[in-house]
mmCIF file of C-alpha atoms and ligand atoms in Angstrom:
data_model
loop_
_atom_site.group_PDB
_atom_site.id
_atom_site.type_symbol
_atom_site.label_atom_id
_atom_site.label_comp_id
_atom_site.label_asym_id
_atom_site.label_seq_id
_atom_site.Cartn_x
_atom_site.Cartn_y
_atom_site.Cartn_z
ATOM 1 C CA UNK A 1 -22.052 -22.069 -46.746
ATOM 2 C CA UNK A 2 -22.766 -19.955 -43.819
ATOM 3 C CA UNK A 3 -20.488 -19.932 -41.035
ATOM 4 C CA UNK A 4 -23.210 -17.923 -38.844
ATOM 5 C CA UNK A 5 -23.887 -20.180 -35.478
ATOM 6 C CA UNK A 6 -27.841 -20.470 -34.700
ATOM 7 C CA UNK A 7 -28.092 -20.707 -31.498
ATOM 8 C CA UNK A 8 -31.877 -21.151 -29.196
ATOM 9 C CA UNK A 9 -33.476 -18.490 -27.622
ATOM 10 C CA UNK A 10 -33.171 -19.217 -24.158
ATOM 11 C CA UNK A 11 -35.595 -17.584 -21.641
ATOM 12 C CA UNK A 12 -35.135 -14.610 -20.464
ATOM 13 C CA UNK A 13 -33.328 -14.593 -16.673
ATOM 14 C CA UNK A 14 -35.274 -14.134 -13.847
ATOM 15 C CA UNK A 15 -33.706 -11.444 -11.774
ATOM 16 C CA UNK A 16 -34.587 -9.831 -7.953
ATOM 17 C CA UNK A 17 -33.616 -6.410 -8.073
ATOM 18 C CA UNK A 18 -33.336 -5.466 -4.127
ATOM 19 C CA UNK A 19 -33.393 -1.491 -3.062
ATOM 20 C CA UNK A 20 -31.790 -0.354 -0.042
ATOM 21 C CA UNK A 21 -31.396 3.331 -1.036
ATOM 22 C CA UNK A 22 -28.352 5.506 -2.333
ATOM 23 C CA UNK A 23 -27.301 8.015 -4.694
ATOM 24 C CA UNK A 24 -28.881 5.543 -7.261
ATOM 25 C CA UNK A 25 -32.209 6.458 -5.666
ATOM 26 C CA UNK A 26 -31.154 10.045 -5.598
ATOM 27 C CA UNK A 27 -33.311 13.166 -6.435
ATOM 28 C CA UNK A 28 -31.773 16.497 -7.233
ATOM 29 C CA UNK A 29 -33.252 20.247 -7.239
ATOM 30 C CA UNK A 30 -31.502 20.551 -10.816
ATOM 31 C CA UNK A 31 -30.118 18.756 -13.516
ATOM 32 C CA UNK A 32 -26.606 20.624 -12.977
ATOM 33 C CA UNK A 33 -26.567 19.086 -9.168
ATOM 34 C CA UNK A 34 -24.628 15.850 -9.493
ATOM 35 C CA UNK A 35 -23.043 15.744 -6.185
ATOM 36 C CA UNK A 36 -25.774 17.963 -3.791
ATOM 37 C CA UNK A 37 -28.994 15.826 -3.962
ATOM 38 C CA UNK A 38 -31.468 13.968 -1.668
ATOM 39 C CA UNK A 39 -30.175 10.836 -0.995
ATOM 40 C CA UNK A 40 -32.186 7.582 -0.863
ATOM 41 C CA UNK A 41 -35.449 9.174 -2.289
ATOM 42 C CA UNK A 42 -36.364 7.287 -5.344
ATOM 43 C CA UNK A 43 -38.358 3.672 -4.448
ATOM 44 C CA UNK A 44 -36.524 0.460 -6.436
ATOM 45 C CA UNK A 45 -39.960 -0.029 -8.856
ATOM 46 C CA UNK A 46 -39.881 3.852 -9.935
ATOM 47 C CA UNK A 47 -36.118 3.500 -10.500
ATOM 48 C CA UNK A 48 -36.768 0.074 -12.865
ATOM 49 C CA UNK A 49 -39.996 2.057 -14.189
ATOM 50 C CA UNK A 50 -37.330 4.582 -15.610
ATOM 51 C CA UNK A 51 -35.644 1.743 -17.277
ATOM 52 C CA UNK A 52 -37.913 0.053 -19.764
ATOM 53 C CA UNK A 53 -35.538 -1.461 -21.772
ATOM 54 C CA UNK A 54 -34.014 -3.707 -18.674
ATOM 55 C CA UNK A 55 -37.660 -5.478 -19.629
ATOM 56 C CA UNK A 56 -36.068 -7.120 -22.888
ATOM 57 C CA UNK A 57 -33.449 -8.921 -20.748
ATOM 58 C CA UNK A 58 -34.630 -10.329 -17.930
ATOM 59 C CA UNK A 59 -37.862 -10.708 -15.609
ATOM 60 C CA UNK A 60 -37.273 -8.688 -13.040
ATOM 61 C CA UNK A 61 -39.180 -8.340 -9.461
ATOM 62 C CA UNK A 62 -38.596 -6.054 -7.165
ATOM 63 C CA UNK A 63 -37.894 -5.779 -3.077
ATOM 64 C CA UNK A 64 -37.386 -2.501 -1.267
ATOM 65 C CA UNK A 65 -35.787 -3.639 1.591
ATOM 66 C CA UNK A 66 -33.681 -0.427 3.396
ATOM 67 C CA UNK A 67 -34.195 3.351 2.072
ATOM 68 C CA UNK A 68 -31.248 5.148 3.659
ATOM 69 C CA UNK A 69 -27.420 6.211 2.560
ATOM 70 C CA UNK A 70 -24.998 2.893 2.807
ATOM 71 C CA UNK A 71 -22.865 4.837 5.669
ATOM 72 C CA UNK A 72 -25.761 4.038 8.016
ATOM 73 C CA UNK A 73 -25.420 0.370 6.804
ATOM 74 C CA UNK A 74 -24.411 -1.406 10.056
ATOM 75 C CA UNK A 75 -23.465 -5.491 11.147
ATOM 76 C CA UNK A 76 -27.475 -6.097 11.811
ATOM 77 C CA UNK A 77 -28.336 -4.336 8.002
ATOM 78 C CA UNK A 78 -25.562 -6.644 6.596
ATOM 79 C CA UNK A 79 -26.883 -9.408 7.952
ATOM 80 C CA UNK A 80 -30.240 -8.880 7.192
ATOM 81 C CA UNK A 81 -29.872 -8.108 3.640
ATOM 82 C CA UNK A 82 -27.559 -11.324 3.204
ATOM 83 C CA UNK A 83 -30.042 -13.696 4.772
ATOM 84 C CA UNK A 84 -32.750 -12.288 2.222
ATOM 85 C CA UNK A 85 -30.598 -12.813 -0.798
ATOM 86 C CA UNK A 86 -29.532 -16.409 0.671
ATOM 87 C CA UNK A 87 -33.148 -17.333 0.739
ATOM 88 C CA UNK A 88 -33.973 -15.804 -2.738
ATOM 89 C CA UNK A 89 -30.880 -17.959 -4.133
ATOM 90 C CA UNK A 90 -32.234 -20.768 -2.748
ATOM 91 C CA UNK A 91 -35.322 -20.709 -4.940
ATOM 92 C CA UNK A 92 -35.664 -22.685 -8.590
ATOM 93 C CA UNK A 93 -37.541 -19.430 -10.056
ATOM 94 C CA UNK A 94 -34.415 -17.173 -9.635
ATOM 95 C CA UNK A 95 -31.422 -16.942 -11.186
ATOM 96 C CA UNK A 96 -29.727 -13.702 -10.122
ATOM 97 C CA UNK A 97 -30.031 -10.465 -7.916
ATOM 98 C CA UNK A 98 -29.000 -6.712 -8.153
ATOM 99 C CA UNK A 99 -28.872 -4.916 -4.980
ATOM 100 C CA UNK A 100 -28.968 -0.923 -5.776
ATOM 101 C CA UNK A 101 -26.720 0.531 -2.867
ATOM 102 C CA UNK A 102 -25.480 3.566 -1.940
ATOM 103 C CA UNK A 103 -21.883 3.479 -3.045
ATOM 104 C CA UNK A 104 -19.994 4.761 -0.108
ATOM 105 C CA UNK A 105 -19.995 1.517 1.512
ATOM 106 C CA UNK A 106 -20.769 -0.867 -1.441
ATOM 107 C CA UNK A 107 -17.176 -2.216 -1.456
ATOM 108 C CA UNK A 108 -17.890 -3.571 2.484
ATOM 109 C CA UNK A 109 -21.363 -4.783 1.673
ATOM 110 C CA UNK A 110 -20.287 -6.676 -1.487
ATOM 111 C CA UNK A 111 -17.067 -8.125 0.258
ATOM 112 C CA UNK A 112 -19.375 -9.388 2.712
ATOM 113 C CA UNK A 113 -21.744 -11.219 0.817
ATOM 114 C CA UNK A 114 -18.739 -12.405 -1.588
ATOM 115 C CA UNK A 115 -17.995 -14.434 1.382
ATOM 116 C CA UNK A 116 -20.694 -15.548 3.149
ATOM 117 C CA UNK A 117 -23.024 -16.375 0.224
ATOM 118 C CA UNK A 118 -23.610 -19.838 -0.284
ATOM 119 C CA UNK A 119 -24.567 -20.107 -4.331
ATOM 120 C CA UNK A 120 -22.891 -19.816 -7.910
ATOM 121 C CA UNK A 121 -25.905 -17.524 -9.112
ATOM 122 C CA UNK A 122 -24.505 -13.748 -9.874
ATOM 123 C CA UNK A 123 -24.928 -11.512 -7.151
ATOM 124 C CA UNK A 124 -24.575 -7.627 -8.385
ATOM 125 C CA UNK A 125 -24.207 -4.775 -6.084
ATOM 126 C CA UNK A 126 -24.551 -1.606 -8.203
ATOM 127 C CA UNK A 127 -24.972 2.136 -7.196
ATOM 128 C CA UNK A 128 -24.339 5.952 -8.692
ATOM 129 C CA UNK A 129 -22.076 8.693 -8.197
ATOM 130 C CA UNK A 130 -24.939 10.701 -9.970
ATOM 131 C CA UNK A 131 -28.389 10.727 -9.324
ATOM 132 C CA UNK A 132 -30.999 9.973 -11.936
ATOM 133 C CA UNK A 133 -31.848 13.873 -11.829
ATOM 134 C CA UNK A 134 -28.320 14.732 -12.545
ATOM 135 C CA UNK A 135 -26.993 15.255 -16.275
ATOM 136 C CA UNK A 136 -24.884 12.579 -17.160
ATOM 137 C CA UNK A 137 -26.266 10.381 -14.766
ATOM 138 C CA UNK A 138 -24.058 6.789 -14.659
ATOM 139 C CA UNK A 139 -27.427 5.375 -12.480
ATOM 140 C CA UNK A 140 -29.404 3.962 -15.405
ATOM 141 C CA UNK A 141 -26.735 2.419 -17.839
ATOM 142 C CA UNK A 142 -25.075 1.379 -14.386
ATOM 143 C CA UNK A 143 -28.379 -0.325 -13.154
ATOM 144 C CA UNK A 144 -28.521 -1.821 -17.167
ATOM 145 C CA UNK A 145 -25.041 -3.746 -16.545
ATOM 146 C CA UNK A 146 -25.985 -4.832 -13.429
ATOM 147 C CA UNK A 147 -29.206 -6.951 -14.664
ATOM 148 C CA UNK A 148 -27.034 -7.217 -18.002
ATOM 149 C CA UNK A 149 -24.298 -9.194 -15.984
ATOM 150 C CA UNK A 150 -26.703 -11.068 -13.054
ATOM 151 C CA UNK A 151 -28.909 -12.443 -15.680
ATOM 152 C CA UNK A 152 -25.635 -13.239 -17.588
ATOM 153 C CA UNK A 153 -24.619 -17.044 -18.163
ATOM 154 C CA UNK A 154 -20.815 -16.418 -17.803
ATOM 155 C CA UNK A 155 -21.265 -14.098 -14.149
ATOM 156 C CA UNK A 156 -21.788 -17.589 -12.686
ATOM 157 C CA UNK A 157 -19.556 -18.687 -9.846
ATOM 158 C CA UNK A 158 -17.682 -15.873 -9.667
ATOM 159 C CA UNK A 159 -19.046 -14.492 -6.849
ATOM 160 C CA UNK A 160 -20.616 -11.021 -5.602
ATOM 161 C CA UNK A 161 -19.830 -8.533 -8.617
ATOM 162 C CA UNK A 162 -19.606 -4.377 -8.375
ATOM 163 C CA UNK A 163 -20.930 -3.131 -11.426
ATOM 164 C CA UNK A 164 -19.696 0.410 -12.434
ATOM 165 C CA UNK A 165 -18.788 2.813 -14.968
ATOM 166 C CA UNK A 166 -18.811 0.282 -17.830
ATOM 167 C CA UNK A 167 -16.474 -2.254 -15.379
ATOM 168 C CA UNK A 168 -17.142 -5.542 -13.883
ATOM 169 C CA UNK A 169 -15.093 -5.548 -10.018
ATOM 170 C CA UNK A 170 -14.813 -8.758 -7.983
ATOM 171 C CA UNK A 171 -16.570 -7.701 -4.545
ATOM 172 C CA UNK A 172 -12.678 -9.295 -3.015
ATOM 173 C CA UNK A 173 -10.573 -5.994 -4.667
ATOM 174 C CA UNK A 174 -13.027 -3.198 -5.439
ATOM 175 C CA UNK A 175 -12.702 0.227 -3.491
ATOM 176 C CA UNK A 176 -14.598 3.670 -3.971
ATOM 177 C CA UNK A 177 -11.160 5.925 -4.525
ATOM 178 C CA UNK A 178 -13.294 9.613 -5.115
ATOM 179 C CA UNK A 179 -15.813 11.549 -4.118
ATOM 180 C CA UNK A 180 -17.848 12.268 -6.759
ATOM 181 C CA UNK A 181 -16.487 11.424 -10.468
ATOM 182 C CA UNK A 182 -17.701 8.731 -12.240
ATOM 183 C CA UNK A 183 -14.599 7.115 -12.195
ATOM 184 C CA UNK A 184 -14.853 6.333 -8.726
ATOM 185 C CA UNK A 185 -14.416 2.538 -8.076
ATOM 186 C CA UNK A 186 -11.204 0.953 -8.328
ATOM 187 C CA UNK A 187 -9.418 -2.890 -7.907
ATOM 188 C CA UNK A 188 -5.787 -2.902 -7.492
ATOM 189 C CA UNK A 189 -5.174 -5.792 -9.950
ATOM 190 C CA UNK A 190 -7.985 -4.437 -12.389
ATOM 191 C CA UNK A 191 -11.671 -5.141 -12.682
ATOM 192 C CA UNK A 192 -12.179 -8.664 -14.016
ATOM 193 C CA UNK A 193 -14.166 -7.677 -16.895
ATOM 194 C CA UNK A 194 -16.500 -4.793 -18.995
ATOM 195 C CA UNK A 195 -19.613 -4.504 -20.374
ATOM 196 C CA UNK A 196 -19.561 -3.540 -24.219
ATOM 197 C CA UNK A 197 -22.612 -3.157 -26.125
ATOM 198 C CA UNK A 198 -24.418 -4.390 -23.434
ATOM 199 C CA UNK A 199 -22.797 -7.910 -23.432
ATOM 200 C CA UNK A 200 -20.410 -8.843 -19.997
ATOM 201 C CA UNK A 201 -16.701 -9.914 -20.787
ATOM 202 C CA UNK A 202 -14.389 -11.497 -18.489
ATOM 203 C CA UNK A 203 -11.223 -11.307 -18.869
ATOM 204 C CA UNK A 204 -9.770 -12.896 -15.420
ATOM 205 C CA UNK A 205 -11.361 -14.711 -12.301
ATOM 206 C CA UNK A 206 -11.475 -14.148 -8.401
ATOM 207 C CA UNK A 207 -7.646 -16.117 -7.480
ATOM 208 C CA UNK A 208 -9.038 -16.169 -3.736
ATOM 209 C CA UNK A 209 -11.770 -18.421 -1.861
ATOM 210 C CA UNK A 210 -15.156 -16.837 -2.427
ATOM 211 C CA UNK A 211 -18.458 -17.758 -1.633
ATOM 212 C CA UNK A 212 -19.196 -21.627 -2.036
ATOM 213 C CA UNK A 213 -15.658 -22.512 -1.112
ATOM 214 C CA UNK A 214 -16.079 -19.656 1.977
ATOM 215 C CA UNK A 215 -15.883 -21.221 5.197
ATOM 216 C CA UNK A 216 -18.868 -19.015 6.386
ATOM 217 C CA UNK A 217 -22.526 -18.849 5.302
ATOM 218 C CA UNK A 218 -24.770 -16.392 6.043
ATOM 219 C CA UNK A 219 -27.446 -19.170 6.694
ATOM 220 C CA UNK A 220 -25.339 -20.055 10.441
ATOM 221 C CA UNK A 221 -24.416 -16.358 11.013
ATOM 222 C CA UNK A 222 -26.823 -14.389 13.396
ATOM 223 C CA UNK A 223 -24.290 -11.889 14.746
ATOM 224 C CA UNK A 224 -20.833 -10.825 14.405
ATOM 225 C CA UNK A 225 -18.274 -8.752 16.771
ATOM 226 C CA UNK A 226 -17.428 -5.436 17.303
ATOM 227 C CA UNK A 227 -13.948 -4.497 15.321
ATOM 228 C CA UNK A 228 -12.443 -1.179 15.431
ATOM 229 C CA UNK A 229 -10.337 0.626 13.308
ATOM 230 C CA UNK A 230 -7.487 2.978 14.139
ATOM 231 C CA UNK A 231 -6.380 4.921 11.366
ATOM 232 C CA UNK A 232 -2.666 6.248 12.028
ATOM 233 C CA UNK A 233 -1.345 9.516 11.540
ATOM 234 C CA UNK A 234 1.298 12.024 13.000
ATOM 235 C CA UNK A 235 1.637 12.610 16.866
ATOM 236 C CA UNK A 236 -0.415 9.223 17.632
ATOM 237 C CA UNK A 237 -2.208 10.166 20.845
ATOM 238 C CA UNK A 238 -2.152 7.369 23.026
ATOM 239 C CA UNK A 239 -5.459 7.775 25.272
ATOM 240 C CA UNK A 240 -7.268 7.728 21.888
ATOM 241 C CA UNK A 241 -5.919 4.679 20.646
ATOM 242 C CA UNK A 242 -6.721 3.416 24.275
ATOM 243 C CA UNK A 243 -10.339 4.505 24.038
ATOM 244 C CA UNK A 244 -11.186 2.638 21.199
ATOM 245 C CA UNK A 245 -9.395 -0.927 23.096
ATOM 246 C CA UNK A 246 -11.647 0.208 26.282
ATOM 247 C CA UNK A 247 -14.997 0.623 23.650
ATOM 248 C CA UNK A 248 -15.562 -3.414 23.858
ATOM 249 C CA UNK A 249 -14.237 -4.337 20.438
ATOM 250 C CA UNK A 250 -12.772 -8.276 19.367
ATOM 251 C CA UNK A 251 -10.051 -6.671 17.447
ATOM 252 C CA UNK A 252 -8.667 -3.737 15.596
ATOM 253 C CA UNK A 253 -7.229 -3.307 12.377
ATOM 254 C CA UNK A 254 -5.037 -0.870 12.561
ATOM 255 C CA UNK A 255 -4.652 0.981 9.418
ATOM 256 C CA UNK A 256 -1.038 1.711 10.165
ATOM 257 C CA UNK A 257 1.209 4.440 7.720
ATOM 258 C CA UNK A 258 3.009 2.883 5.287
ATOM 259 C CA UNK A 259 3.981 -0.817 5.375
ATOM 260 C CA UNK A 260 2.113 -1.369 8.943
ATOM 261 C CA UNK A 261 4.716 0.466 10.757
ATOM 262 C CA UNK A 262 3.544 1.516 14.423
ATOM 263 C CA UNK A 263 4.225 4.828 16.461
ATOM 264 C CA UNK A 264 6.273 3.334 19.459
ATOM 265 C CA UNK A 265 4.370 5.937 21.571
ATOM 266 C CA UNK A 266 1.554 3.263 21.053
ATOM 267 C CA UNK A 267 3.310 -0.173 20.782
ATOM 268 C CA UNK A 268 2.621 -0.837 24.405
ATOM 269 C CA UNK A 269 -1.353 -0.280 24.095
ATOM 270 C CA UNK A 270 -1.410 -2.620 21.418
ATOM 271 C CA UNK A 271 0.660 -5.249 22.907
ATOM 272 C CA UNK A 272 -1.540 -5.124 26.224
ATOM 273 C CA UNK A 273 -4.758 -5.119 23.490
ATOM 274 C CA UNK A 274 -3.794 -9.058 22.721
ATOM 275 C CA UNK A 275 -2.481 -9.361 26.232
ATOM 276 C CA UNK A 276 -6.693 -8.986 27.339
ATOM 277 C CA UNK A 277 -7.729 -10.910 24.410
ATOM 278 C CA UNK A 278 -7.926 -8.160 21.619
ATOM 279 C CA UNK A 279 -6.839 -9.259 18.127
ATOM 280 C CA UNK A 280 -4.305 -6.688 16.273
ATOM 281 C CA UNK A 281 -4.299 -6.386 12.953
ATOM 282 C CA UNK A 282 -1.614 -4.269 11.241
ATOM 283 C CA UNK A 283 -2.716 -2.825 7.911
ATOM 284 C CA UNK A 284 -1.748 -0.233 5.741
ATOM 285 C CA UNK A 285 -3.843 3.210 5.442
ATOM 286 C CA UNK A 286 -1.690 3.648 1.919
ATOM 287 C CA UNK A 287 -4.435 2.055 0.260
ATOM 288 C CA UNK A 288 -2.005 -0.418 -1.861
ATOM 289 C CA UNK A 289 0.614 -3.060 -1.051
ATOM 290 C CA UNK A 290 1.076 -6.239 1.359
ATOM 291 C CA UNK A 291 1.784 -5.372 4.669
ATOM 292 C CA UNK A 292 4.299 -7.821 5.581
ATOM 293 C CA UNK A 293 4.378 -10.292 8.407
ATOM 294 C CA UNK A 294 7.220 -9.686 10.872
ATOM 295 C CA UNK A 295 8.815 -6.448 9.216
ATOM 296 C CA UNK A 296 7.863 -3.623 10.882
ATOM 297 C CA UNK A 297 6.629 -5.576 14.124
ATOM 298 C CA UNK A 298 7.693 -8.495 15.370
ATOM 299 C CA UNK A 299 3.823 -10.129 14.823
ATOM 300 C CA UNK A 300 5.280 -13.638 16.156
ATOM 301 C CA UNK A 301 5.860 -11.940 19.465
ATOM 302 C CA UNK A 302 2.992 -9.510 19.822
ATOM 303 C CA UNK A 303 0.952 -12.227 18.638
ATOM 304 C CA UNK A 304 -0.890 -9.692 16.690
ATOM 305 C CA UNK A 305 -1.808 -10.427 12.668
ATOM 306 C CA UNK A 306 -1.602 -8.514 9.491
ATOM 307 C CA UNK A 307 -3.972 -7.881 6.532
ATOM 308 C CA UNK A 308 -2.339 -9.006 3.437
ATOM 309 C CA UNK A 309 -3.244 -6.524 0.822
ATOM 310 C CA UNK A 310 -6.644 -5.918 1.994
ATOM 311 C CA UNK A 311 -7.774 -2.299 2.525
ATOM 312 C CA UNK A 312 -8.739 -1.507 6.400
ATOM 313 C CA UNK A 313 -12.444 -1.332 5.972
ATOM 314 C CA UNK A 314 -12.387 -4.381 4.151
ATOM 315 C CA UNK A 315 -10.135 -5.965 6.842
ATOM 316 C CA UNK A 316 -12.798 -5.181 9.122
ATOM 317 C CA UNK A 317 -15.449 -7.476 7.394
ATOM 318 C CA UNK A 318 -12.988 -9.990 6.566
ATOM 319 C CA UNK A 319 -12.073 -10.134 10.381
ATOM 320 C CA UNK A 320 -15.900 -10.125 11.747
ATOM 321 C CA UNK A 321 -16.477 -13.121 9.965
ATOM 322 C CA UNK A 322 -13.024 -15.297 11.170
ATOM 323 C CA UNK A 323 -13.912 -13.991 14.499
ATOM 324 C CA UNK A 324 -17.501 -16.276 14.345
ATOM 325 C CA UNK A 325 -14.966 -19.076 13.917
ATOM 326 C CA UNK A 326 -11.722 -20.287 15.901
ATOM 327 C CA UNK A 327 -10.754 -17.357 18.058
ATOM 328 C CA UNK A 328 -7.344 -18.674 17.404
ATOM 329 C CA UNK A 329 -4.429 -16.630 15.815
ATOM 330 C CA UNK A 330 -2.983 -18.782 13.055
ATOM 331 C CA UNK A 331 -6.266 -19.624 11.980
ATOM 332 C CA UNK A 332 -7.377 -15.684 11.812
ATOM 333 C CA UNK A 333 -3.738 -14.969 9.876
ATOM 334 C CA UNK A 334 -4.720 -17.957 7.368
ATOM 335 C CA UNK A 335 -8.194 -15.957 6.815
ATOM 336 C CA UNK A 336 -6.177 -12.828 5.195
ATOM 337 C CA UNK A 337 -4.095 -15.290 2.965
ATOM 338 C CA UNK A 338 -6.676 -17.535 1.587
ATOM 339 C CA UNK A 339 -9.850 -14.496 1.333
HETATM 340 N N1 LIG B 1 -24.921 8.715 0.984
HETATM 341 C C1 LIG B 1 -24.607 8.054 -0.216
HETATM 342 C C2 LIG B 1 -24.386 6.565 -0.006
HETATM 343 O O1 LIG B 1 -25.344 5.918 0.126
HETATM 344 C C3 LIG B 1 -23.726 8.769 -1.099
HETATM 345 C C4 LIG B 1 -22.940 8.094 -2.147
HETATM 346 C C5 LIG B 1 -23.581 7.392 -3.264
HETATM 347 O O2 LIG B 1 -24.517 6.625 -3.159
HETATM 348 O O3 LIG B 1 -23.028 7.549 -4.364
HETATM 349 O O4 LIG B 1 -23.368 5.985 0.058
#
């Protein structure tokens, strides 16, 4: 008796591999250069052409839709590039993308689309730390995983996925922690899965609201505001932190030292902020921990808000989005506890 299961073949996934640029798309004057390169050089079908063996796992077509580094990735590029996978999504002959990003910024990009998608289909944003020229390049068995997990059965519903160094990241905890090793992308609580032998494993799911259960889609979004971030430090200067409240932004997070504590050389700006209808968000520039409500500042009385656990630059997309909604303060606090 054989206990071996048979199963059907099923047909292979068909996958929309989007391009916007990155170390991924990289080209170095030598093999030894794996951190001084061109940036954003390669085009998305000679990067795939490099990778024939993505061919035995999925269909895949091809979009080059931005060619630049993702710190020039701004509100109109985000939007843009979630519209286009939205409308892709939408379509019966597709049943995953990979977005190749540069991955300075890939953590704000996927957070965004993690919550303004509107679809169960995996969505996989994947980059490099070394360019294809480089020895010991992580961009093609990176870009593998990445079709490996969107054309993957089990990535479904668990929203927009970071694929990197042999990890699977939910979009909601994953931050770039180093400038140039491999080992660059990090989630506080642990990446929900790895790739082995070319086969995705989960081993936990996404605890907080994520695309089809978000409260924004990309499909009513045309433009979101302006918010700042002030990142504290030693001798706070006070016309600086005023500058940026003068520079027309919605809100600030401010990515405060330690557990959201505030220089009191600067508590007055900040209170007058919400006073002329600026939202203040405390956060923590430690890079771990809650921030907690009421501790350091009295948040009731300020009105202002505070992040959660979320990193600053990921507060910033977070906060965007709640700002296209109710512009009202319990509802914007709710949007760090339930994202
Ligand atoms: N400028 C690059 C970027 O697009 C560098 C980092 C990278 O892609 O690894 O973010």
């Amino acid at each position: 008796m054989t206990r071996d299961i048979v199963m059907a073949a099923r047909p292979k996934a068909r996958i929309v591999l989007i391009g916007t640029g990155g170390t991924i798309a990289g080209h170095g004057a030598s093999s030894i250069n794996t951190s001084a390169y061109d940036c954003s050089v390669l085009r998305i079908d000679d990067i795939l052409a490099d990778l024939p063996v993505a061919a035995s796992i999925a269909d895949i077509r091809t979009e080059q839709l931005f060619q630049f580094g993702s710190e020039n990735f701004g509100n109109a590029q985000l939007l843009q590039l979630g519209k286009r996978i939205s409308s892709l999504l939408k379509r019966d002959n597709v049943d995953g993308i990979v977005v190749t990003h540069g991955t300075d910024t890939i953590d704000e990009t996927a957070y965004f689309l993690h919550l303004t998608l509107k679809s169960t289909k995996p969505v996989v944003v994947v980059g490099a730390m070394r360019p294809p020229s480089a020895l010991s390049s992580d961009g093609p068995l990176n870009l593998y995983h990445a079709i490996v997990v969107a054309a993957s059965q089990v990535a479904h519903s668990k929203g927009t996925l970071v694929v990197a160094n042999d990890e699977i990241h939910t979009a909601r905890d994953v931050v770039k922690t180093n400038t140039f090793k491999q080992d660059a992308f990090r989630s506080p609580y642990g990446p929900l899965g790895f790739i082995v032998e070319g086969k995705p494993i989960f081993y936990r799911l996404p605890a907080r609201r994520h695309t089809t259960e978000s409260e924004w889609s990309i499909d009513e979004i045309d433009e979101v505001p302006e918010v700042g971030i002030i990142y504290a430090h030693g001798g706070m200067n006070d016309a600086m932190v005023r500058a940026m409240l003068d520079s027309g932004v919605k809100a600030v997070i401010y990515a405060a030292t330690g557990n959201g504590n505030v220089a009191t050389s600067i508590v007055d700006s900040l209170v007058d902020a919400r006073l002329r209808g600026i939202h203040v968000v405390r956060g923590s520039r430690t890079g771990g921990g809650v921030v907690i409500r009421n501790a350091a500042q009295p948040d009731d009385r300020y009105d202002w808000l505070v992040t959660d656990d979320q990193v600053p630059h990921k507060a910033r997309i977070l906060m965007m989005l709640a700002l296209t909604g109710e512009n009202c303060a319990r509802k914007l606090q709710n949007a760090f506890l339930n994202y």
